[in-house]
Amino acid sequence: MASVLPQVTLTGGEVASTPLLASGGVDALAVPVGPAADGDEALSPGSGAAQAAARFGIDLAGLAERAGMTGKAGEAHVVDLPRTVGSAVRLPWHDLPVRLVLVGTGAGTTTDLRRAGAALAGATRGLDRVVSTVATSAADSASRTAEVVRVLVEGYLLAAYPTFTLASQPPEPAAALVLLGPDGTRAEAAVAAARAVAQATWLARDLTATPASTKTPAWLARQASRQAKAAGLEVEVLRPRRLADEGFGGLLAVGGGSANGPRLVRVTSVPQVTAARHVVVVGKGITFDTGGISLKPRESMVTMKTDMAGAAVALATVLGAAALGVPYRVSAVLACAENHLGGASYRPGDVVRTHGGRTVEVTNTDAEGRMVLADALDWAVTTLAPDVLVDVATLTGAAKVALGLGTGALLSDDDALAAALVTAGDAAGEPVWRLPLVTEYEPYLDSALADVRQESHDPRSGAGAILAALMLRRFVGPRAEPASVPWAHLDIAGPARSSKATHEVPEGPTGFGVRLLLSWLSAPTLGV
């Protein structure tokens, strides 16, 4: 797995005087370029750009304009400088880096600077060492400097992810980054925080991208155990025999058609804080989804190795929370199964008794996520006694249809918790949109055979994402009543994977949800 992030260091000084650029160990200097100011036709050079122009003897603004740059965030233009042949001519940059990178910083917002960092990573991939003044461009105070450093480095590291591959030729690594200008303990802490978030996101992407030929439920449980033990966290794995003994009917039904039995995994980070509140994140971990007897079309199965993205996000969140030192007890619960087609597959028309005794009438074996989450949510509530509960899953195509590929669906009956998660997602660059939990839709889930139907009895009802969340809420609290603990459901079916690289988001598994949840856990309040 790709686990080694590129190095990021801080050093004081300015472009005009730093000996670093003449050391021979720097491949490129990156400077910021902003949009033209009101009433001005020329682009706005950022911090260090004017000094770089003077030291290199080059009109950087003119180069940016001729390259068609507008200064918006996400732009990057590489200037390759020539070297002379022989010693008769000495160019102004003869002892300086042979590349200049002009990086658009837009208005200098958090999103702009994260995108600037991502653009810098893309423009310098394959180089060894890059010096940048972009981090000082939008900073006007020590606290603002720390924020700028954090989001710039976060964008750089997220975009530096070497897309997961099992090919014999690995992708080019990203360059080591040196930030020229900012230094001190706040800036160092900002770099460390950005690295923790990026490392967690890289892990979620790697786990999600691993082929199902490797990634059985047992394999995923082993990876979680190794990561947890390496970080000094608590870990517990429930195997098929214990799942049967303790009544995990949903996991056993979904996993029954596969030769690879299901697992339930708990990983817990315990802080130094006395009587810390307990946050539990439950993740859907379907390591491959054929749809079971309700078989998917072939085209729909191609990406189904990623149907455990929720479990990957949950695991990465607890590891990231430990690395960041959040003041909460945080547990990840991974409900892992392979939804295969076999002689022991569960069937439409079956009634499954889940953990805690509630029964579910099965109507579609391809709605397996809510079956494994039903077990995991009930177990989390009754065993772990959470103060707040969040589940995350690639659950419904309906959420993807409603919100597309860039926004997750959020459903909760707790207004304050929902607002806190929306705010955290906006700050982290992982937006979610709150959908209503319409209690008037509850009768669609009525069953004459069981406590609840798996899906609506009326194919015309629509609202698939809402009905799935209403079904899950039954396993957090009584029917049609608020959940017994503050609870939120994140449906990431759209943004969990991407068909193309965009800014800090790679092609393939994105790790969507890790940044959001770590931003929420790092905020002054959880909203509950």
Coordinates of C-alpha atoms in Angstrom, one line a residue:
M1 CA 0.0 0.0 0.0
A2 CA 1.1 3.6 -0.6
S3 CA 1.7 4.8 2.9
V4 CA 4.7 7.1 2.8
L5 CA 3.7 10.7 2.3
P6 CA 6.2 13.1 0.7
Q7 CA 8.3 15.2 3.2
V8 CA 7.1 18.7 4.0
T9 CA 9.5 21.1 5.9
L10 CA 9.4 24.7 6.9
T11 CA 12.3 27.2 6.7
G12 CA 12.5 30.9 7.4
G13 CA 13.8 33.5 4.9
E14 CA 12.9 35.2 1.7
V15 CA 13.5 34.4 -2.0
A16 CA 15.9 37.4 -2.3
S17 CA 18.4 36.2 0.2
T18 CA 17.9 32.5 1.0
P19 CA 21.0 30.4 0.2
L20 CA 18.7 27.4 -0.2
L21 CA 18.0 28.2 -3.9
A22 CA 21.7 28.2 -4.7
S23 CA 22.4 25.0 -2.9
G24 CA 22.0 22.8 -6.0
G25 CA 19.5 20.5 -4.2
V26 CA 16.3 22.3 -5.3
D27 CA 14.5 21.4 -8.6
A28 CA 11.9 24.2 -8.7
L29 CA 10.8 27.4 -7.0
A30 CA 7.0 27.9 -6.8
V31 CA 5.5 31.4 -6.4
P32 CA 1.9 32.5 -6.2
V33 CA -0.1 34.4 -8.8
G34 CA -3.5 35.9 -8.1
P35 CA -6.2 37.4 -10.3
A36 CA -5.9 41.0 -11.5
A37 CA -7.1 43.5 -9.0
D38 CA -10.2 45.6 -9.7
G39 CA -9.3 48.1 -12.4
D40 CA -6.0 46.5 -13.1
E41 CA -5.2 44.4 -16.2
A42 CA -2.1 42.7 -14.9
L43 CA -2.1 39.6 -12.7
S44 CA -1.3 40.1 -9.0
P45 CA 2.0 38.6 -8.0
G46 CA 1.9 36.9 -4.6
S47 CA 4.5 36.7 -1.9
G48 CA 8.0 36.1 -3.2
A49 CA 7.0 36.5 -6.9
A50 CA 8.6 40.0 -7.2
Q51 CA 11.7 38.9 -5.4
A52 CA 11.9 35.8 -7.7
A53 CA 11.5 38.0 -10.8
A54 CA 14.4 40.2 -9.5
R55 CA 16.7 37.3 -8.5
F56 CA 16.1 35.3 -11.7
G57 CA 16.0 38.4 -13.9
I58 CA 12.7 37.3 -15.5
D59 CA 9.4 39.0 -16.1
L60 CA 7.2 36.5 -14.3
A61 CA 4.0 38.4 -14.8
G62 CA 4.6 38.5 -18.5
L63 CA 5.2 34.8 -18.6
A64 CA 2.0 34.1 -16.7
E65 CA 0.0 36.2 -19.0
R66 CA 1.5 34.7 -22.1
A67 CA 0.7 31.2 -20.7
G68 CA -2.9 32.2 -20.4
M69 CA -3.1 32.2 -16.6
T70 CA -5.9 34.0 -14.9
G71 CA -4.7 33.6 -11.4
K72 CA -7.6 31.4 -10.3
A73 CA -7.0 28.6 -7.8
G74 CA -6.0 25.3 -9.4
E75 CA -3.8 26.8 -12.2
A76 CA -0.1 25.9 -12.4
H77 CA 2.3 26.8 -15.1
V78 CA 5.9 25.4 -15.2
V79 CA 8.7 27.6 -16.7
D80 CA 11.7 25.5 -17.8
L81 CA 14.8 27.7 -17.8
P82 CA 17.5 27.1 -20.3
R83 CA 21.2 26.4 -19.4
T84 CA 24.1 27.7 -21.4
V85 CA 26.6 25.6 -23.3
G86 CA 30.2 26.5 -22.3
S87 CA 31.3 29.2 -19.9
A88 CA 31.3 32.2 -22.1
V89 CA 27.8 33.4 -21.0
R90 CA 26.4 33.5 -17.5
L91 CA 22.6 33.8 -17.2
P92 CA 21.1 35.4 -14.1
W93 CA 19.8 32.0 -12.9
H94 CA 23.0 30.1 -13.6
D95 CA 23.2 28.8 -9.9
L96 CA 19.4 28.7 -9.3
P97 CA 16.7 26.0 -9.9
V98 CA 16.0 25.3 -13.5
R99 CA 12.3 25.5 -13.1
L100 CA 9.8 28.1 -11.9
V101 CA 6.2 27.1 -11.1
L102 CA 3.6 29.8 -11.2
V103 CA 0.6 28.8 -9.0
G104 CA -2.8 30.4 -9.1
T105 CA -4.2 31.2 -5.6
G106 CA -7.5 32.8 -6.5
A107 CA -9.0 34.9 -3.7
G108 CA -6.9 33.1 -1.1
T109 CA -9.9 31.3 0.5
T110 CA -9.5 27.9 2.3
T111 CA -10.7 26.1 -0.8
D112 CA -8.5 28.2 -3.1
L113 CA -5.4 27.4 -1.1
R114 CA -6.2 23.7 -0.9
R115 CA -6.5 23.7 -4.7
A116 CA -3.3 25.7 -5.0
G117 CA -1.5 23.0 -3.0
A118 CA -3.1 20.3 -5.2
A119 CA -2.0 22.1 -8.4
L120 CA 1.5 22.5 -7.1
A121 CA 1.7 18.7 -6.4
G122 CA 0.5 17.9 -9.9
A123 CA 2.9 20.3 -11.6
T124 CA 6.0 19.0 -9.8
R125 CA 5.3 15.2 -9.6
G126 CA 8.5 13.3 -10.4
L127 CA 10.8 16.1 -9.0
D128 CA 12.9 15.6 -5.9
R129 CA 12.6 18.9 -4.0
V130 CA 10.5 22.0 -4.5
V131 CA 10.7 25.3 -2.6
S132 CA 7.5 27.3 -2.4
T133 CA 6.4 30.8 -1.1
V134 CA 2.7 30.1 -1.7
A135 CA 2.0 29.6 2.0
T136 CA 2.9 33.2 2.8
S137 CA 0.7 34.7 0.1
A138 CA -2.5 34.9 2.0
A139 CA -1.2 35.1 5.5
D140 CA -1.5 38.3 7.5
S141 CA -1.1 37.0 11.1
A142 CA 0.4 34.1 12.9
S143 CA -3.0 32.4 13.2
R144 CA -3.8 32.9 9.6
T145 CA -0.3 31.7 8.6
A146 CA -1.1 28.4 10.4
E147 CA -4.4 28.0 8.7
V148 CA -2.8 28.8 5.3
V149 CA 0.0 26.3 5.9
R150 CA -2.5 23.6 7.0
V151 CA -4.8 23.8 4.0
L152 CA -2.0 24.3 1.4
V153 CA -0.1 21.3 2.7
E154 CA -3.3 19.2 3.0
G155 CA -4.1 20.0 -0.7
Y156 CA -0.5 19.2 -1.7
L157 CA -0.4 15.8 0.1
L158 CA -3.9 14.8 -0.9
A159 CA -3.1 15.4 -4.6
A160 CA 0.4 13.7 -4.1
Y161 CA -1.4 10.4 -3.6
P162 CA 0.2 7.8 -5.9
T163 CA -3.0 6.2 -7.4
F164 CA -3.2 2.6 -6.2
T165 CA -1.8 0.2 -8.7
L166 CA -0.5 -3.4 -8.9
A167 CA 1.3 -2.7 -12.2
S168 CA 5.0 -3.4 -12.3
Q169 CA 5.8 0.2 -13.0
P170 CA 4.7 2.4 -10.0
P171 CA 3.6 6.0 -10.5
E172 CA 6.0 8.9 -10.2
P173 CA 6.3 10.1 -6.5
A174 CA 5.6 13.6 -5.5
A175 CA 8.4 16.0 -4.6
A176 CA 9.5 16.9 -1.1
L177 CA 8.1 20.3 -0.4
V178 CA 9.9 23.1 1.5
L179 CA 7.7 26.1 2.5
L180 CA 9.9 29.2 2.5
G181 CA 8.8 31.9 5.0
P182 CA 6.5 30.4 7.6
D183 CA 8.1 28.8 10.7
G184 CA 7.5 28.4 14.4
T185 CA 5.4 26.1 16.5
R186 CA 2.0 27.0 15.1
A187 CA 3.1 26.4 11.5
E188 CA 4.8 23.1 12.5
A189 CA 1.6 22.0 14.2
A190 CA -0.3 22.9 11.1
V191 CA 1.9 20.7 8.9
A192 CA 1.5 17.8 11.4
A193 CA -2.3 18.2 11.3
A194 CA -2.3 18.3 7.5
R195 CA -0.2 15.1 7.4
A196 CA -2.5 13.3 9.8
V197 CA -5.5 14.1 7.7
A198 CA -3.8 13.2 4.5
Q199 CA -2.4 9.9 5.9
A200 CA -5.8 8.9 7.0
T201 CA -7.3 9.7 3.6
W202 CA -4.5 7.8 1.8
L203 CA -5.3 4.7 3.9
A204 CA -9.0 4.9 3.1
R205 CA -8.2 5.2 -0.6
D206 CA -5.8 2.3 -0.6
L207 CA -8.2 0.0 1.2
T208 CA -11.0 0.9 -1.1
A209 CA -8.9 0.4 -4.2
T210 CA -7.6 -3.0 -3.2
P211 CA -9.1 -5.7 -5.5
A212 CA -11.7 -8.0 -4.0
S213 CA -9.5 -11.0 -5.0
T214 CA -7.3 -9.8 -2.0
K215 CA -9.8 -7.9 0.0
T216 CA -12.0 -10.5 1.7
P217 CA -13.7 -9.6 5.0
A218 CA -11.0 -11.5 6.9
W219 CA -8.3 -9.6 5.1
L220 CA -10.0 -6.2 5.8
A221 CA -10.2 -7.3 9.5
R222 CA -6.5 -8.1 9.5
Q223 CA -5.6 -4.7 8.0
A224 CA -7.7 -3.0 10.6
S225 CA -6.1 -5.0 13.4
R226 CA -2.6 -4.2 12.1
Q227 CA -3.2 -0.5 11.8
A228 CA -4.9 -0.3 15.2
K229 CA -2.1 -2.2 17.0
A230 CA 0.6 -0.1 15.3
A231 CA -1.1 3.0 16.5
G232 CA -1.6 1.6 20.1
L233 CA -5.4 1.4 19.8
E234 CA -7.9 -1.2 21.1
V235 CA -9.1 -3.7 18.6
E236 CA -11.8 -6.5 18.7
V237 CA -12.7 -8.8 15.8
L238 CA -15.9 -10.9 15.9
R239 CA -15.7 -13.9 13.6
P240 CA -18.5 -16.0 12.1
R241 CA -19.0 -18.3 15.1
R242 CA -19.3 -15.4 17.6
L243 CA -21.5 -13.5 15.1
A244 CA -23.8 -16.5 15.1
D245 CA -23.7 -16.9 18.9
E246 CA -24.6 -13.3 19.4
G247 CA -27.4 -13.1 16.8
F248 CA -25.9 -11.0 14.0
G249 CA -28.4 -12.2 11.5
G250 CA -27.9 -9.4 9.0
L251 CA -24.2 -9.9 8.6
L252 CA -24.6 -13.7 8.4
A253 CA -27.4 -13.5 5.8
V254 CA -25.5 -11.2 3.5
G255 CA -22.2 -13.1 3.9
G256 CA -23.9 -16.5 3.7
G257 CA -23.5 -16.9 -0.1
S258 CA -19.7 -16.4 0.0
A259 CA -16.9 -18.8 0.9
N260 CA -15.4 -15.8 2.7
G261 CA -17.2 -15.4 6.0
P262 CA -18.2 -12.0 7.5
R263 CA -16.5 -10.1 10.3
L264 CA -17.4 -7.3 12.7
V265 CA -14.4 -5.1 13.8
R266 CA -14.2 -2.5 16.5
V267 CA -11.2 -0.2 16.8
T268 CA -11.1 2.3 19.6
S269 CA -8.9 5.3 20.4
V270 CA -8.9 6.3 24.1
P271 CA -7.7 9.8 24.9
Q272 CA -6.0 11.0 28.0
V273 CA -9.1 13.1 28.9
T274 CA -11.0 11.8 31.9
A275 CA -14.7 10.9 31.1
A276 CA -14.3 11.8 27.4
R277 CA -17.4 11.6 25.3
H278 CA -17.7 8.5 23.1
V279 CA -18.1 9.0 19.4
V280 CA -18.9 5.9 17.3
V281 CA -18.5 5.7 13.6
V282 CA -20.1 2.7 11.9
G283 CA -19.0 1.8 8.4
K284 CA -20.5 -0.4 5.7
G285 CA -17.8 -2.9 4.7
I286 CA -19.1 -4.9 1.7
T287 CA -15.8 -6.1 0.2
F288 CA -17.6 -7.1 -3.0
D289 CA -21.2 -6.8 -4.0
T290 CA -22.7 -9.0 -6.7
G291 CA -26.1 -8.1 -5.6
G292 CA -26.7 -11.6 -4.5
I293 CA -29.7 -13.4 -6.0
S294 CA -31.0 -9.9 -7.0
L295 CA -28.0 -9.9 -9.3
K296 CA -26.5 -6.6 -10.5
P297 CA -25.8 -6.0 -14.3
R298 CA -22.2 -6.8 -15.3
E299 CA -21.4 -3.1 -15.8
S300 CA -22.6 -2.2 -12.3
M301 CA -20.3 -4.8 -10.7
V302 CA -17.1 -3.4 -12.0
T303 CA -16.7 -0.9 -9.2
M304 CA -18.2 -3.0 -6.4
K305 CA -14.8 -3.7 -4.8
T306 CA -15.3 -0.2 -3.5
D307 CA -18.6 -1.0 -1.7
M308 CA -16.6 -1.1 1.6
A309 CA -15.6 2.6 1.4
G310 CA -17.7 3.4 4.5
A311 CA -15.7 0.9 6.6
A312 CA -12.4 2.3 5.2
V313 CA -13.6 5.8 6.2
A314 CA -14.6 4.7 9.7
L315 CA -11.2 3.0 10.2
A316 CA -9.2 5.9 8.8
T317 CA -11.3 8.3 11.0
V318 CA -10.4 6.6 14.3
L319 CA -6.7 6.4 13.3
G320 CA -6.7 10.0 12.2
A321 CA -8.4 11.1 15.4
A322 CA -5.7 9.4 17.5
A323 CA -3.0 11.1 15.4
L324 CA -4.6 14.5 15.9
G325 CA -5.2 14.0 19.6
V326 CA -8.9 14.8 19.5
P327 CA -10.3 14.9 23.1
Y328 CA -12.9 12.2 22.5
R329 CA -13.1 8.4 22.8
V330 CA -13.6 7.4 19.2
S331 CA -14.6 4.0 18.0
A332 CA -14.9 2.6 14.5
V333 CA -17.2 -0.3 13.9
L334 CA -16.7 -2.1 10.5
A335 CA -19.5 -4.4 9.3
C336 CA -17.6 -6.6 6.8
A337 CA -19.2 -9.1 4.4
E338 CA -19.0 -10.3 0.8
N339 CA -22.4 -10.3 -0.9
H340 CA -22.0 -13.2 -3.2
L341 CA -24.2 -15.6 -5.1
G342 CA -24.3 -19.2 -3.9
G343 CA -26.3 -22.0 -2.5
A344 CA -26.5 -20.4 0.9
S345 CA -27.4 -16.9 -0.3
Y346 CA -30.2 -15.1 1.4
R347 CA -33.3 -14.7 -0.7
P348 CA -36.1 -12.1 -1.4
G349 CA -38.9 -13.1 0.8
D350 CA -36.7 -14.3 3.7
V351 CA -37.2 -12.9 7.2
V352 CA -33.9 -12.2 9.0
R353 CA -33.6 -11.7 12.7
T354 CA -30.9 -9.1 13.3
H355 CA -28.8 -8.3 16.4
G356 CA -31.2 -7.2 19.2
G357 CA -34.1 -9.3 17.9
R358 CA -35.7 -7.0 15.3
T359 CA -36.8 -8.8 12.2
V360 CA -36.4 -7.6 8.5
E361 CA -38.4 -8.8 5.5
V362 CA -36.0 -9.2 2.7
T363 CA -37.2 -7.7 -0.6
N364 CA -33.9 -7.1 -2.5
T365 CA -30.7 -8.9 -1.7
D366 CA -28.8 -6.0 -3.4
A367 CA -30.0 -3.7 -0.5
E368 CA -27.4 -5.6 1.6
G369 CA -25.8 -2.5 3.2
R370 CA -28.8 -1.7 5.4
M371 CA -28.8 -5.4 6.6
V372 CA -25.2 -5.3 7.9
L373 CA -25.6 -1.8 9.2
A374 CA -28.7 -2.8 11.1
D375 CA -26.6 -5.4 13.1
A376 CA -23.7 -3.0 13.6
L377 CA -25.8 0.0 14.7
D378 CA -27.8 -2.1 17.2
W379 CA -24.6 -3.6 18.6
A380 CA -22.9 -0.2 18.8
V381 CA -25.8 1.3 20.7
T382 CA -26.3 -1.6 23.1
T383 CA -22.6 -2.5 23.6
L384 CA -20.5 0.6 23.2
A385 CA -22.9 3.2 24.8
P386 CA -22.0 6.0 22.4
D387 CA -22.7 9.7 23.2
V388 CA -23.1 10.3 19.4
L389 CA -23.3 7.9 16.5
V390 CA -22.6 8.3 12.8
D391 CA -22.8 5.7 10.1
V392 CA -21.2 6.1 6.7
A393 CA -21.9 4.0 3.7
T394 CA -22.1 3.8 -0.1
L395 CA -25.7 2.9 0.4
T396 CA -28.1 4.1 -2.3
G397 CA -28.1 5.0 -5.9
A398 CA -30.8 7.4 -5.0
A399 CA -28.4 9.6 -3.1
K400 CA -26.1 9.6 -6.2
V401 CA -29.0 10.5 -8.5
A402 CA -30.1 13.3 -6.2
L403 CA -26.7 14.9 -5.4
G404 CA -24.3 13.7 -8.1
L405 CA -20.7 12.7 -7.6
G406 CA -19.3 15.6 -5.5
T407 CA -21.7 15.8 -2.6
G408 CA -22.7 13.3 0.1
A409 CA -26.2 12.9 1.6
L410 CA -26.7 13.6 5.3
L411 CA -29.8 12.5 7.1
S412 CA -30.4 13.0 10.8
D413 CA -33.2 13.8 13.3
D414 CA -30.8 15.9 15.3
D415 CA -30.6 19.5 14.0
A416 CA -27.5 20.6 15.9
L417 CA -25.5 17.5 14.9
A418 CA -26.5 17.8 11.3
A419 CA -25.5 21.5 11.3
A420 CA -22.1 20.7 12.8
L421 CA -21.5 18.0 10.1
V422 CA -22.5 20.3 7.3
T423 CA -20.2 23.0 8.6
A424 CA -17.3 20.5 9.0
G425 CA -17.8 19.2 5.5
D426 CA -17.7 22.7 4.0
A427 CA -14.5 23.5 5.9
A428 CA -12.8 20.3 4.9
G429 CA -13.8 20.5 1.2
E430 CA -16.1 17.5 1.5
P431 CA -19.7 19.0 1.2
V432 CA -22.8 17.2 2.3
W433 CA -26.4 18.1 1.8
R434 CA -29.0 17.4 4.4
L435 CA -32.0 15.4 3.2
P436 CA -35.2 15.3 5.3
L437 CA -36.2 12.2 7.3
V438 CA -39.8 12.3 6.3
T439 CA -41.7 10.4 8.9
E440 CA -44.8 10.3 6.7
Y441 CA -42.9 7.8 4.6
E442 CA -42.6 5.3 7.4
P443 CA -45.6 3.2 6.3
Y444 CA -43.8 2.3 3.1
L445 CA -41.5 0.1 5.3
D446 CA -44.4 -1.7 7.0
S447 CA -44.3 -5.5 6.8
A448 CA -46.9 -8.1 7.6
L449 CA -44.2 -10.7 8.3
A450 CA -41.5 -8.7 10.2
D451 CA -40.8 -5.6 12.1
V452 CA -39.7 -3.7 9.0
R453 CA -39.3 -4.2 5.2
Q454 CA -35.9 -3.9 3.7
E455 CA -37.2 -1.6 1.0
S456 CA -40.5 0.2 0.2
H457 CA -43.5 -2.0 -0.7
D458 CA -44.4 0.5 -3.4
P459 CA -42.0 0.8 -6.3
R460 CA -43.4 4.2 -7.1
S461 CA -42.6 5.7 -3.7
G462 CA -39.2 7.0 -4.7
A463 CA -37.1 8.7 -2.0
G464 CA -34.8 5.7 -1.8
A465 CA -32.1 7.4 0.2
I466 CA -34.6 8.7 2.7
L467 CA -36.3 5.3 3.1
A468 CA -33.0 3.6 3.6
A469 CA -32.1 6.1 6.4
L470 CA -35.6 5.6 8.0
M471 CA -35.0 1.9 8.0
L472 CA -31.6 2.3 9.7
R473 CA -33.1 4.6 12.3
R474 CA -35.2 1.6 13.5
F475 CA -32.0 0.1 14.8
V476 CA -30.9 3.3 16.7
G477 CA -34.3 4.0 18.3
P478 CA -38.0 3.1 18.3
R479 CA -40.0 3.4 15.1
A480 CA -40.9 6.9 13.9
E481 CA -39.3 8.4 17.0
P482 CA -36.0 10.2 17.4
A483 CA -32.9 7.9 17.7
S484 CA -32.0 6.9 21.2
V485 CA -28.7 8.6 20.8
P486 CA -27.7 11.6 18.6
W487 CA -27.3 9.9 15.2
A488 CA -26.5 10.9 11.6
H489 CA -26.3 8.9 8.4
L490 CA -23.9 9.7 5.7
D491 CA -24.6 8.2 2.3
I492 CA -21.5 8.6 0.2
A493 CA -22.5 6.5 -2.8
G494 CA -21.7 9.4 -5.2
P495 CA -18.5 11.0 -3.9
A496 CA -16.8 7.8 -2.7
R497 CA -15.3 7.3 -6.1
S498 CA -14.4 9.6 -9.0
S499 CA -14.1 9.0 -12.7
K500 CA -11.4 11.6 -13.1
A501 CA -8.9 13.5 -11.0
T502 CA -10.0 17.0 -9.9
H503 CA -7.9 19.2 -7.7
E504 CA -7.0 17.2 -4.6
V505 CA -9.4 14.3 -5.5
P506 CA -7.8 11.5 -7.5
E507 CA -9.4 9.2 -10.1
G508 CA -10.9 6.1 -8.4
P509 CA -11.6 5.8 -4.6
T510 CA -11.5 9.3 -3.0
G511 CA -11.6 8.6 0.7
F512 CA -14.6 11.0 0.9
G513 CA -15.8 11.4 4.5
V514 CA -12.4 11.1 6.3
R515 CA -11.7 14.9 6.1
L516 CA -15.3 15.7 7.0
L517 CA -15.3 13.5 10.1
L518 CA -11.9 14.6 11.3
S519 CA -12.9 18.3 10.8
W520 CA -16.0 17.6 12.8
L521 CA -14.0 15.8 15.6
S522 CA -11.5 18.7 15.7
A523 CA -14.1 21.5 15.9
P524 CA -14.8 23.2 19.2
T525 CA -18.1 21.4 19.5
L526 CA -19.6 18.2 18.1
G527 CA -23.0 19.9 17.9
V528 CA -24.5 17.6 20.6

